[in-house]
């Protein structure tokens, strides 16, 4: 998979790609991230890429022409991308299905805005989708771009060593993940649940399913409407709802 990122802060993006799972994915050629400094596509000697907004008002706006030239350069060297994603607080809220969808592409571009945003003609002519990472405004699209790259890269086959760890995680099937414990079995008088120490695989599996369903019911009941539960999980949900209806804390 190839991801091109266009930004005025290439070092910021580069820095976080030097660590962890994404770094290993890049080292193993499973993911290739090419970072483009938008200023390289400026046409003036000050390398400026922003200007004042038409109509007046505070702040600056990223000009459309450097972004057009950046995209043309990417198309000339790598070919037509399958998606051009503009990071924007006004975009669709990024969620797990978007990460899955993007992880199946072989090449996409991420555009990072700054200042008051990007000249609207960029969205009108080259952007195929706008993604937001939440209902708040950051100073730039670099952190959102890294969020997207991280979430997408770990879904690319082979990036996370044990595929089961990706499959069981929160949101994959519409359930939050079950609680995790590691050694020691007791710390500050808090003991790991006995079932997990029992070595009894079937009981451990049922305990985990119950905890995942319970957590989702308590914290994110909205997810359950779309969740793909197996028969055992459906039965657990029913039990928990019955207990709750009887007034028992679940
Ligand atoms: N004036 C814009 C508005 O109110 O919608 C906000 C511009 S913001 C200060 C600058 C840039 O940061 C945006 O163009 C976008 O690329 C990025 N950005 C800020 N918040 C974001 C978010 N929640 N999700 C994705 N990108 C975001």
PDB file of C-alpha atoms and ligand atoms in Angstrom:
ATOM      1  CA  UNK A   1       0.000   0.000   0.000  1.00  0.00           C
ATOM      2  CA  UNK A   2       1.215   3.489  -0.876  1.00  0.00           C
ATOM      3  CA  UNK A   3       0.135   6.580   1.050  1.00  0.00           C
ATOM      4  CA  UNK A   4       1.174  10.083  -0.047  1.00  0.00           C
ATOM      5  CA  UNK A   5       0.844  12.837   2.538  1.00  0.00           C
ATOM      6  CA  UNK A   6       0.897  16.514   1.569  1.00  0.00           C
ATOM      7  CA  UNK A   7       1.732  18.888   4.419  1.00  0.00           C
ATOM      8  CA  UNK A   8       3.582  22.073   5.306  1.00  0.00           C
ATOM      9  CA  UNK A   9       5.115  20.228   8.288  1.00  0.00           C
ATOM     10  CA  UNK A  10       6.781  17.128   6.816  1.00  0.00           C
ATOM     11  CA  UNK A  11       8.980  16.661   9.900  1.00  0.00           C
ATOM     12  CA  UNK A  12       5.959  16.398  12.204  1.00  0.00           C
ATOM     13  CA  UNK A  13       4.500  13.595  10.116  1.00  0.00           C
ATOM     14  CA  UNK A  14       7.870  11.886   9.627  1.00  0.00           C
ATOM     15  CA  UNK A  15       8.610  11.918  13.369  1.00  0.00           C
ATOM     16  CA  UNK A  16       5.699   9.742  14.360  1.00  0.00           C
ATOM     17  CA  UNK A  17       6.257   7.306  11.502  1.00  0.00           C
ATOM     18  CA  UNK A  18       9.662   6.461  12.944  1.00  0.00           C
ATOM     19  CA  UNK A  19       8.174   4.449  15.819  1.00  0.00           C
ATOM     20  CA  UNK A  20       6.373   1.209  16.521  1.00  0.00           C
ATOM     21  CA  UNK A  21       4.157  -0.910  14.337  1.00  0.00           C
ATOM     22  CA  UNK A  22       3.891   1.620  11.486  1.00  0.00           C
ATOM     23  CA  UNK A  23       7.667   1.919  11.331  1.00  0.00           C
ATOM     24  CA  UNK A  24       7.979  -1.871  11.095  1.00  0.00           C
ATOM     25  CA  UNK A  25       5.327  -1.967   8.355  1.00  0.00           C
ATOM     26  CA  UNK A  26       7.327   0.604   6.410  1.00  0.00           C
ATOM     27  CA  UNK A  27      10.631  -1.217   6.997  1.00  0.00           C
ATOM     28  CA  UNK A  28       9.061  -4.440   5.734  1.00  0.00           C
ATOM     29  CA  UNK A  29       7.678  -2.678   2.610  1.00  0.00           C
ATOM     30  CA  UNK A  30       4.101  -3.516   3.558  1.00  0.00           C
ATOM     31  CA  UNK A  31       3.265   0.179   3.660  1.00  0.00           C
ATOM     32  CA  UNK A  32       5.048   2.987   1.848  1.00  0.00           C
ATOM     33  CA  UNK A  33       4.482   6.523   3.091  1.00  0.00           C
ATOM     34  CA  UNK A  34       5.764   9.360   0.938  1.00  0.00           C
ATOM     35  CA  UNK A  35       5.655  12.782   2.569  1.00  0.00           C
ATOM     36  CA  UNK A  36       5.500  15.859   0.331  1.00  0.00           C
ATOM     37  CA  UNK A  37       6.375  19.328   1.536  1.00  0.00           C
ATOM     38  CA  UNK A  38       3.659  21.556   0.096  1.00  0.00           C
ATOM     39  CA  UNK A  39       6.181  24.406  -0.080  1.00  0.00           C
ATOM     40  CA  UNK A  40       8.055  22.490  -2.792  1.00  0.00           C
ATOM     41  CA  UNK A  41       5.037  23.180  -5.000  1.00  0.00           C
ATOM     42  CA  UNK A  42       4.923  26.915  -4.383  1.00  0.00           C
ATOM     43  CA  UNK A  43       5.652  29.105  -7.396  1.00  0.00           C
ATOM     44  CA  UNK A  44       7.276  32.022  -5.577  1.00  0.00           C
ATOM     45  CA  UNK A  45      10.724  32.483  -4.145  1.00  0.00           C
ATOM     46  CA  UNK A  46       9.367  32.772  -0.567  1.00  0.00           C
ATOM     47  CA  UNK A  47       7.862  29.298  -0.959  1.00  0.00           C
ATOM     48  CA  UNK A  48       4.552  30.678   0.275  1.00  0.00           C
ATOM     49  CA  UNK A  49       1.494  28.421   0.143  1.00  0.00           C
ATOM     50  CA  UNK A  50      -1.129  30.554   1.899  1.00  0.00           C
ATOM     51  CA  UNK A  51      -2.880  33.867   1.343  1.00  0.00           C
ATOM     52  CA  UNK A  52      -5.557  36.057   2.920  1.00  0.00           C
ATOM     53  CA  UNK A  53      -9.188  34.990   2.476  1.00  0.00           C
ATOM     54  CA  UNK A  54     -11.302  36.623  -0.209  1.00  0.00           C
ATOM     55  CA  UNK A  55     -14.045  38.623   1.486  1.00  0.00           C
ATOM     56  CA  UNK A  56     -11.795  39.477   4.409  1.00  0.00           C
ATOM     57  CA  UNK A  57     -11.660  38.031   7.904  1.00  0.00           C
ATOM     58  CA  UNK A  58      -8.957  36.636  10.135  1.00  0.00           C
ATOM     59  CA  UNK A  59      -6.280  34.098   9.276  1.00  0.00           C
ATOM     60  CA  UNK A  60      -4.842  32.641   6.119  1.00  0.00           C
ATOM     61  CA  UNK A  61      -6.030  30.012   3.667  1.00  0.00           C
ATOM     62  CA  UNK A  62      -3.953  27.323   1.920  1.00  0.00           C
ATOM     63  CA  UNK A  63      -3.831  28.232  -1.761  1.00  0.00           C
ATOM     64  CA  UNK A  64      -5.250  25.813  -4.300  1.00  0.00           C
ATOM     65  CA  UNK A  65      -2.489  25.888  -6.902  1.00  0.00           C
ATOM     66  CA  UNK A  66       0.352  24.362  -4.818  1.00  0.00           C
ATOM     67  CA  UNK A  67      -2.067  21.569  -3.829  1.00  0.00           C
ATOM     68  CA  UNK A  68      -3.066  21.022  -7.467  1.00  0.00           C
ATOM     69  CA  UNK A  69       0.610  20.835  -8.442  1.00  0.00           C
ATOM     70  CA  UNK A  70       1.368  18.424  -5.580  1.00  0.00           C
ATOM     71  CA  UNK A  71      -1.410  16.078  -6.710  1.00  0.00           C
ATOM     72  CA  UNK A  72      -0.259  16.275 -10.350  1.00  0.00           C
ATOM     73  CA  UNK A  73       3.292  15.386  -9.278  1.00  0.00           C
ATOM     74  CA  UNK A  74       1.999  12.383  -7.304  1.00  0.00           C
ATOM     75  CA  UNK A  75      -0.103  11.275 -10.283  1.00  0.00           C
ATOM     76  CA  UNK A  76       2.906  11.612 -12.591  1.00  0.00           C
ATOM     77  CA  UNK A  77       5.179   9.543 -10.372  1.00  0.00           C
ATOM     78  CA  UNK A  78       2.830   6.961  -8.785  1.00  0.00           C
ATOM     79  CA  UNK A  79      -0.307   7.116 -10.947  1.00  0.00           C
ATOM     80  CA  UNK A  80      -3.889   8.086 -10.223  1.00  0.00           C
ATOM     81  CA  UNK A  81      -4.645   7.565  -6.512  1.00  0.00           C
ATOM     82  CA  UNK A  82      -7.771   5.617  -5.575  1.00  0.00           C
ATOM     83  CA  UNK A  83      -8.716   8.292  -3.031  1.00  0.00           C
ATOM     84  CA  UNK A  84      -7.690  11.838  -2.154  1.00  0.00           C
ATOM     85  CA  UNK A  85      -8.592  12.401   1.480  1.00  0.00           C
ATOM     86  CA  UNK A  86      -8.781  15.919   2.889  1.00  0.00           C
ATOM     87  CA  UNK A  87      -8.435  16.103   6.659  1.00  0.00           C
ATOM     88  CA  UNK A  88     -11.187  18.431   7.842  1.00  0.00           C
ATOM     89  CA  UNK A  89     -13.269  18.936  10.997  1.00  0.00           C
ATOM     90  CA  UNK A  90     -16.223  19.282   8.600  1.00  0.00           C
ATOM     91  CA  UNK A  91     -15.704  15.812   7.109  1.00  0.00           C
ATOM     92  CA  UNK A  92     -17.316  12.473   7.829  1.00  0.00           C
ATOM     93  CA  UNK A  93     -16.338  11.208  11.268  1.00  0.00           C
ATOM     94  CA  UNK A  94     -13.547   8.630  10.771  1.00  0.00           C
ATOM     95  CA  UNK A  95     -14.492   5.218  12.177  1.00  0.00           C
ATOM     96  CA  UNK A  96     -13.357   1.607  11.954  1.00  0.00           C
ATOM     97  CA  UNK A  97     -15.234   0.831   8.677  1.00  0.00           C
ATOM     98  CA  UNK A  98     -13.367   3.742   7.026  1.00  0.00           C
ATOM     99  CA  UNK A  99     -10.050   2.306   8.219  1.00  0.00           C
ATOM    100  CA  UNK A 100     -11.056  -1.087   6.787  1.00  0.00           C
ATOM    101  CA  UNK A 101     -12.106   0.463   3.474  1.00  0.00           C
ATOM    102  CA  UNK A 102      -8.896   2.486   3.111  1.00  0.00           C
ATOM    103  CA  UNK A 103      -6.758  -0.508   4.110  1.00  0.00           C
ATOM    104  CA  UNK A 104      -8.017  -2.311   0.988  1.00  0.00           C
ATOM    105  CA  UNK A 105      -6.765   0.437  -1.357  1.00  0.00           C
ATOM    106  CA  UNK A 106      -3.381   0.208  -2.964  1.00  0.00           C
ATOM    107  CA  UNK A 107      -2.761   3.961  -3.134  1.00  0.00           C
ATOM    108  CA  UNK A 108      -4.319   7.025  -1.541  1.00  0.00           C
ATOM    109  CA  UNK A 109      -3.336  10.620  -0.788  1.00  0.00           C
ATOM    110  CA  UNK A 110      -3.890  12.543   2.442  1.00  0.00           C
ATOM    111  CA  UNK A 111      -4.014  16.358   2.351  1.00  0.00           C
ATOM    112  CA  UNK A 112      -3.312  18.192   5.614  1.00  0.00           C
ATOM    113  CA  UNK A 113      -4.943  21.581   6.012  1.00  0.00           C
ATOM    114  CA  UNK A 114      -3.626  24.449   8.152  1.00  0.00           C
ATOM    115  CA  UNK A 115      -4.677  27.968   9.198  1.00  0.00           C
ATOM    116  CA  UNK A 116      -8.329  28.653   8.315  1.00  0.00           C
ATOM    117  CA  UNK A 117      -8.342  25.641   6.015  1.00  0.00           C
ATOM    118  CA  UNK A 118      -7.930  24.960   2.319  1.00  0.00           C
ATOM    119  CA  UNK A 119      -9.241  26.897  -0.695  1.00  0.00           C
ATOM    120  CA  UNK A 120     -12.655  25.355  -1.421  1.00  0.00           C
ATOM    121  CA  UNK A 121     -11.711  24.644  -5.059  1.00  0.00           C
ATOM    122  CA  UNK A 122      -9.371  21.896  -3.829  1.00  0.00           C
ATOM    123  CA  UNK A 123     -12.330  20.099  -2.280  1.00  0.00           C
ATOM    124  CA  UNK A 124     -14.416  20.714  -5.408  1.00  0.00           C
ATOM    125  CA  UNK A 125     -11.904  19.385  -7.898  1.00  0.00           C
ATOM    126  CA  UNK A 126      -9.443  16.859  -6.452  1.00  0.00           C
ATOM    127  CA  UNK A 127     -10.724  15.663  -3.077  1.00  0.00           C
ATOM    128  CA  UNK A 128     -12.705  12.417  -3.114  1.00  0.00           C
ATOM    129  CA  UNK A 129     -13.572  12.442   0.592  1.00  0.00           C
ATOM    130  CA  UNK A 130     -13.207  14.607   3.692  1.00  0.00           C
ATOM    131  CA  UNK A 131     -12.511  12.893   7.011  1.00  0.00           C
ATOM    132  CA  UNK A 132     -12.696  14.312  10.520  1.00  0.00           C
ATOM    133  CA  UNK A 133     -11.220  12.635  13.596  1.00  0.00           C
ATOM    134  CA  UNK A 134     -13.756  14.234  15.949  1.00  0.00           C
ATOM    135  CA  UNK A 135     -15.855  17.232  16.780  1.00  0.00           C
ATOM    136  CA  UNK A 136     -13.082  19.583  17.807  1.00  0.00           C
ATOM    137  CA  UNK A 137     -10.726  21.822  15.849  1.00  0.00           C
ATOM    138  CA  UNK A 138      -6.995  21.158  15.736  1.00  0.00           C
ATOM    139  CA  UNK A 139      -4.429  23.560  14.348  1.00  0.00           C
ATOM    140  CA  UNK A 140      -3.573  21.323  11.408  1.00  0.00           C
ATOM    141  CA  UNK A 141      -4.286  18.097   9.545  1.00  0.00           C
ATOM    142  CA  UNK A 142      -1.001  16.393  10.480  1.00  0.00           C
ATOM    143  CA  UNK A 143      -2.210  14.664  13.667  1.00  0.00           C
ATOM    144  CA  UNK A 144      -5.468  13.581  11.978  1.00  0.00           C
ATOM    145  CA  UNK A 145      -3.434  12.234   9.025  1.00  0.00           C
ATOM    146  CA  UNK A 146      -1.275  10.225  11.432  1.00  0.00           C
ATOM    147  CA  UNK A 147      -4.379   8.876  13.160  1.00  0.00           C
ATOM    148  CA  UNK A 148      -5.693   7.659   9.805  1.00  0.00           C
ATOM    149  CA  UNK A 149      -2.340   6.186   8.723  1.00  0.00           C
ATOM    150  CA  UNK A 150      -1.924   4.352  12.034  1.00  0.00           C
ATOM    151  CA  UNK A 151      -5.461   2.935  12.024  1.00  0.00           C
ATOM    152  CA  UNK A 152      -5.209   1.898   8.356  1.00  0.00           C
ATOM    153  CA  UNK A 153      -1.658   0.496   8.412  1.00  0.00           C
ATOM    154  CA  UNK A 154      -2.353  -1.941  11.257  1.00  0.00           C
ATOM    155  CA  UNK A 155      -5.166  -3.470   9.174  1.00  0.00           C
ATOM    156  CA  UNK A 156      -2.910  -4.172   6.194  1.00  0.00           C
ATOM    157  CA  UNK A 157      -2.365  -7.955   6.164  1.00  0.00           C
ATOM    158  CA  UNK A 158       0.929  -8.927   7.781  1.00  0.00           C
ATOM    159  CA  UNK A 159       1.486  -5.630   9.630  1.00  0.00           C
ATOM    160  CA  UNK A 160       0.249  -6.876  13.004  1.00  0.00           C
ATOM    161  CA  UNK A 161       1.982 -10.198  13.661  1.00  0.00           C
ATOM    162  CA  UNK A 162      -0.998 -12.058  15.104  1.00  0.00           C
ATOM    163  CA  UNK A 163      -4.041 -11.418  12.877  1.00  0.00           C
ATOM    164  CA  UNK A 164      -6.310 -12.588  15.731  1.00  0.00           C
ATOM    165  CA  UNK A 165      -5.309  -9.576  17.803  1.00  0.00           C
ATOM    166  CA  UNK A 166      -6.690  -7.244  15.119  1.00  0.00           C
ATOM    167  CA  UNK A 167      -9.838  -9.322  14.659  1.00  0.00           C
ATOM    168  CA  UNK A 168     -10.830  -9.346  18.345  1.00  0.00           C
ATOM    169  CA  UNK A 169     -10.346  -5.655  18.954  1.00  0.00           C
ATOM    170  CA  UNK A 170     -12.939  -3.028  19.805  1.00  0.00           C
ATOM    171  CA  UNK A 171     -15.277  -2.011  16.947  1.00  0.00           C
ATOM    172  CA  UNK A 172     -14.272  -4.855  14.613  1.00  0.00           C
ATOM    173  CA  UNK A 173     -17.541  -6.738  15.115  1.00  0.00           C
ATOM    174  CA  UNK A 174     -19.371  -3.941  16.897  1.00  0.00           C
ATOM    175  CA  UNK A 175     -18.257  -4.999  20.396  1.00  0.00           C
ATOM    176  CA  UNK A 176     -15.757  -3.334  22.697  1.00  0.00           C
ATOM    177  CA  UNK A 177     -12.805  -5.531  23.628  1.00  0.00           C
ATOM    178  CA  UNK A 178     -12.841  -7.540  26.883  1.00  0.00           C
ATOM    179  CA  UNK A 179     -10.606  -6.449  29.817  1.00  0.00           C
ATOM    180  CA  UNK A 180      -6.984  -7.617  29.684  1.00  0.00           C
ATOM    181  CA  UNK A 181      -4.664  -8.609  32.546  1.00  0.00           C
ATOM    182  CA  UNK A 182      -1.028  -9.662  32.728  1.00  0.00           C
ATOM    183  CA  UNK A 183       1.315 -10.866  35.486  1.00  0.00           C
ATOM    184  CA  UNK A 184       1.342 -10.737  38.485  1.00  0.00           C
ATOM    185  CA  UNK A 185      -1.893 -12.535  39.398  1.00  0.00           C
ATOM    186  CA  UNK A 186      -2.297 -10.188  42.358  1.00  0.00           C
ATOM    187  CA  UNK A 187      -1.282  -6.541  42.735  1.00  0.00           C
ATOM    188  CA  UNK A 188      -2.381  -4.077  45.460  1.00  0.00           C
ATOM    189  CA  UNK A 189      -4.742  -6.780  46.707  1.00  0.00           C
ATOM    190  CA  UNK A 190      -6.432  -6.809  43.296  1.00  0.00           C
ATOM    191  CA  UNK A 191      -6.671 -10.308  41.872  1.00  0.00           C
ATOM    192  CA  UNK A 192      -6.957 -11.322  38.248  1.00  0.00           C
ATOM    193  CA  UNK A 193     -10.364 -13.034  37.715  1.00  0.00           C
ATOM    194  CA  UNK A 194     -10.014 -16.713  38.630  1.00  0.00           C
ATOM    195  CA  UNK A 195     -11.424 -17.897  35.282  1.00  0.00           C
ATOM    196  CA  UNK A 196      -8.445 -16.371  33.432  1.00  0.00           C
ATOM    197  CA  UNK A 197      -6.033 -18.262  35.709  1.00  0.00           C
ATOM    198  CA  UNK A 198      -7.908 -21.551  35.338  1.00  0.00           C
ATOM    199  CA  UNK A 199      -6.375 -22.606  32.006  1.00  0.00           C
ATOM    200  CA  UNK A 200      -9.875 -23.731  30.975  1.00  0.00           C
ATOM    201  CA  UNK A 201     -10.116 -22.440  27.399  1.00  0.00           C
ATOM    202  CA  UNK A 202     -13.870 -22.766  26.967  1.00  0.00           C
ATOM    203  CA  UNK A 203     -14.600 -20.931  30.210  1.00  0.00           C
ATOM    204  CA  UNK A 204     -12.051 -18.245  29.371  1.00  0.00           C
ATOM    205  CA  UNK A 205     -13.662 -17.722  25.984  1.00  0.00           C
ATOM    206  CA  UNK A 206     -17.130 -17.448  27.561  1.00  0.00           C
ATOM    207  CA  UNK A 207     -15.841 -15.040  30.260  1.00  0.00           C
ATOM    208  CA  UNK A 208     -14.311 -12.826  27.590  1.00  0.00           C
ATOM    209  CA  UNK A 209     -17.457 -12.809  25.503  1.00  0.00           C
ATOM    210  CA  UNK A 210     -19.544 -11.946  28.545  1.00  0.00           C
ATOM    211  CA  UNK A 211     -17.224  -9.100  29.531  1.00  0.00           C
ATOM    212  CA  UNK A 212     -17.110  -7.744  25.954  1.00  0.00           C
ATOM    213  CA  UNK A 213     -20.910  -7.770  25.709  1.00  0.00           C
ATOM    214  CA  UNK A 214     -21.282  -6.317  29.222  1.00  0.00           C
ATOM    215  CA  UNK A 215     -18.808  -3.507  28.487  1.00  0.00           C
ATOM    216  CA  UNK A 216     -20.476  -2.645  25.226  1.00  0.00           C
ATOM    217  CA  UNK A 217     -23.913  -2.662  26.863  1.00  0.00           C
ATOM    218  CA  UNK A 218     -22.710  -0.373  29.657  1.00  0.00           C
ATOM    219  CA  UNK A 219     -20.472   1.974  27.698  1.00  0.00           C
ATOM    220  CA  UNK A 220     -21.580   1.951  24.067  1.00  0.00           C
ATOM    221  CA  UNK A 221     -25.058   0.419  23.785  1.00  0.00           C
ATOM    222  CA  UNK A 222     -25.411   2.240  20.440  1.00  0.00           C
ATOM    223  CA  UNK A 223     -22.920  -0.223  18.933  1.00  0.00           C
ATOM    224  CA  UNK A 224     -25.070  -3.274  19.727  1.00  0.00           C
ATOM    225  CA  UNK A 225     -27.703  -2.460  17.108  1.00  0.00           C
ATOM    226  CA  UNK A 226     -25.136  -3.044  14.324  1.00  0.00           C
ATOM    227  CA  UNK A 227     -22.992  -5.681  16.077  1.00  0.00           C
ATOM    228  CA  UNK A 228     -22.571  -9.100  14.477  1.00  0.00           C
ATOM    229  CA  UNK A 229     -22.926 -11.353  17.533  1.00  0.00           C
ATOM    230  CA  UNK A 230     -22.610 -15.121  17.507  1.00  0.00           C
ATOM    231  CA  UNK A 231     -25.255 -17.311  19.212  1.00  0.00           C
ATOM    232  CA  UNK A 232     -23.369 -17.411  22.510  1.00  0.00           C
ATOM    233  CA  UNK A 233     -22.942 -13.616  22.588  1.00  0.00           C
ATOM    234  CA  UNK A 234     -26.618 -13.105  21.742  1.00  0.00           C
ATOM    235  CA  UNK A 235     -27.582 -15.398  24.627  1.00  0.00           C
ATOM    236  CA  UNK A 236     -25.223 -13.499  26.959  1.00  0.00           C
ATOM    237  CA  UNK A 237     -26.768 -10.180  25.887  1.00  0.00           C
ATOM    238  CA  UNK A 238     -30.220 -11.563  26.591  1.00  0.00           C
ATOM    239  CA  UNK A 239     -29.099 -12.747  30.051  1.00  0.00           C
ATOM    240  CA  UNK A 240     -27.587  -9.368  30.876  1.00  0.00           C
ATOM    241  CA  UNK A 241     -30.719  -7.526  29.704  1.00  0.00           C
ATOM    242  CA  UNK A 242     -32.902  -9.838  31.817  1.00  0.00           C
ATOM    243  CA  UNK A 243     -30.665  -9.275  34.864  1.00  0.00           C
ATOM    244  CA  UNK A 244     -30.817  -5.560  34.262  1.00  0.00           C
ATOM    245  CA  UNK A 245     -34.629  -5.618  33.937  1.00  0.00           C
ATOM    246  CA  UNK A 246     -34.747  -7.373  37.323  1.00  0.00           C
ATOM    247  CA  UNK A 247     -32.733  -4.510  38.780  1.00  0.00           C
ATOM    248  CA  UNK A 248     -29.465  -6.417  39.160  1.00  0.00           C
ATOM    249  CA  UNK A 249     -26.356  -4.346  38.342  1.00  0.00           C
ATOM    250  CA  UNK A 250     -24.678  -5.813  35.254  1.00  0.00           C
TER     251      UNK A 250
HETATM  252  N1  LIG B   1     -11.743  26.869   9.675  1.00  0.00           N
HETATM  253  C1  LIG B   1     -11.900  25.453   9.739  1.00  0.00           C
HETATM  254  C2  LIG B   1     -13.278  25.118  10.241  1.00  0.00           C
HETATM  255  O1  LIG B   1     -13.780  25.800  11.134  1.00  0.00           O
HETATM  256  O2  LIG B   1     -13.847  24.110   9.779  1.00  0.00           O
HETATM  257  C3  LIG B   1     -10.877  24.827  10.669  1.00  0.00           C
HETATM  258  C4  LIG B   1      -9.479  24.860  10.139  1.00  0.00           C
HETATM  259  S1  LIG B   1      -8.352  24.036  11.185  1.00  0.00           S
HETATM  260  C5  LIG B   1      -7.825  25.316  12.250  1.00  0.00           C
HETATM  261  C6  LIG B   1      -6.945  23.765  10.157  1.00  0.00           C
HETATM  262  C7  LIG B   1      -6.850  22.380   9.559  1.00  0.00           C
HETATM  263  O3  LIG B   1      -6.676  21.421  10.590  1.00  0.00           O
HETATM  264  C8  LIG B   1      -8.034  21.880   8.778  1.00  0.00           C
HETATM  265  O4  LIG B   1      -8.009  22.373   7.448  1.00  0.00           O
HETATM  266  C9  LIG B   1      -7.858  20.375   8.831  1.00  0.00           C
HETATM  267  O5  LIG B   1      -6.967  19.908   7.843  1.00  0.00           O
HETATM  268  C10 LIG B   1      -7.221  20.176  10.193  1.00  0.00           C
HETATM  269  N2  LIG B   1      -8.173  19.750  11.234  1.00  0.00           N
HETATM  270  C11 LIG B   1      -8.531  20.451  12.324  1.00  0.00           C
HETATM  271  N3  LIG B   1      -9.384  19.773  13.086  1.00  0.00           N
HETATM  272  C12 LIG B   1      -9.594  18.579  12.473  1.00  0.00           C
HETATM  273  C13 LIG B   1     -10.371  17.438  12.782  1.00  0.00           C
HETATM  274  N4  LIG B   1     -11.145  17.386  13.859  1.00  0.00           N
HETATM  275  N5  LIG B   1     -10.327  16.379  11.935  1.00  0.00           N
HETATM  276  C14 LIG B   1      -9.569  16.429  10.822  1.00  0.00           C
HETATM  277  N6  LIG B   1      -8.803  17.497  10.463  1.00  0.00           N
HETATM  278  C15 LIG B   1      -8.799  18.558  11.281  1.00  0.00           C
END
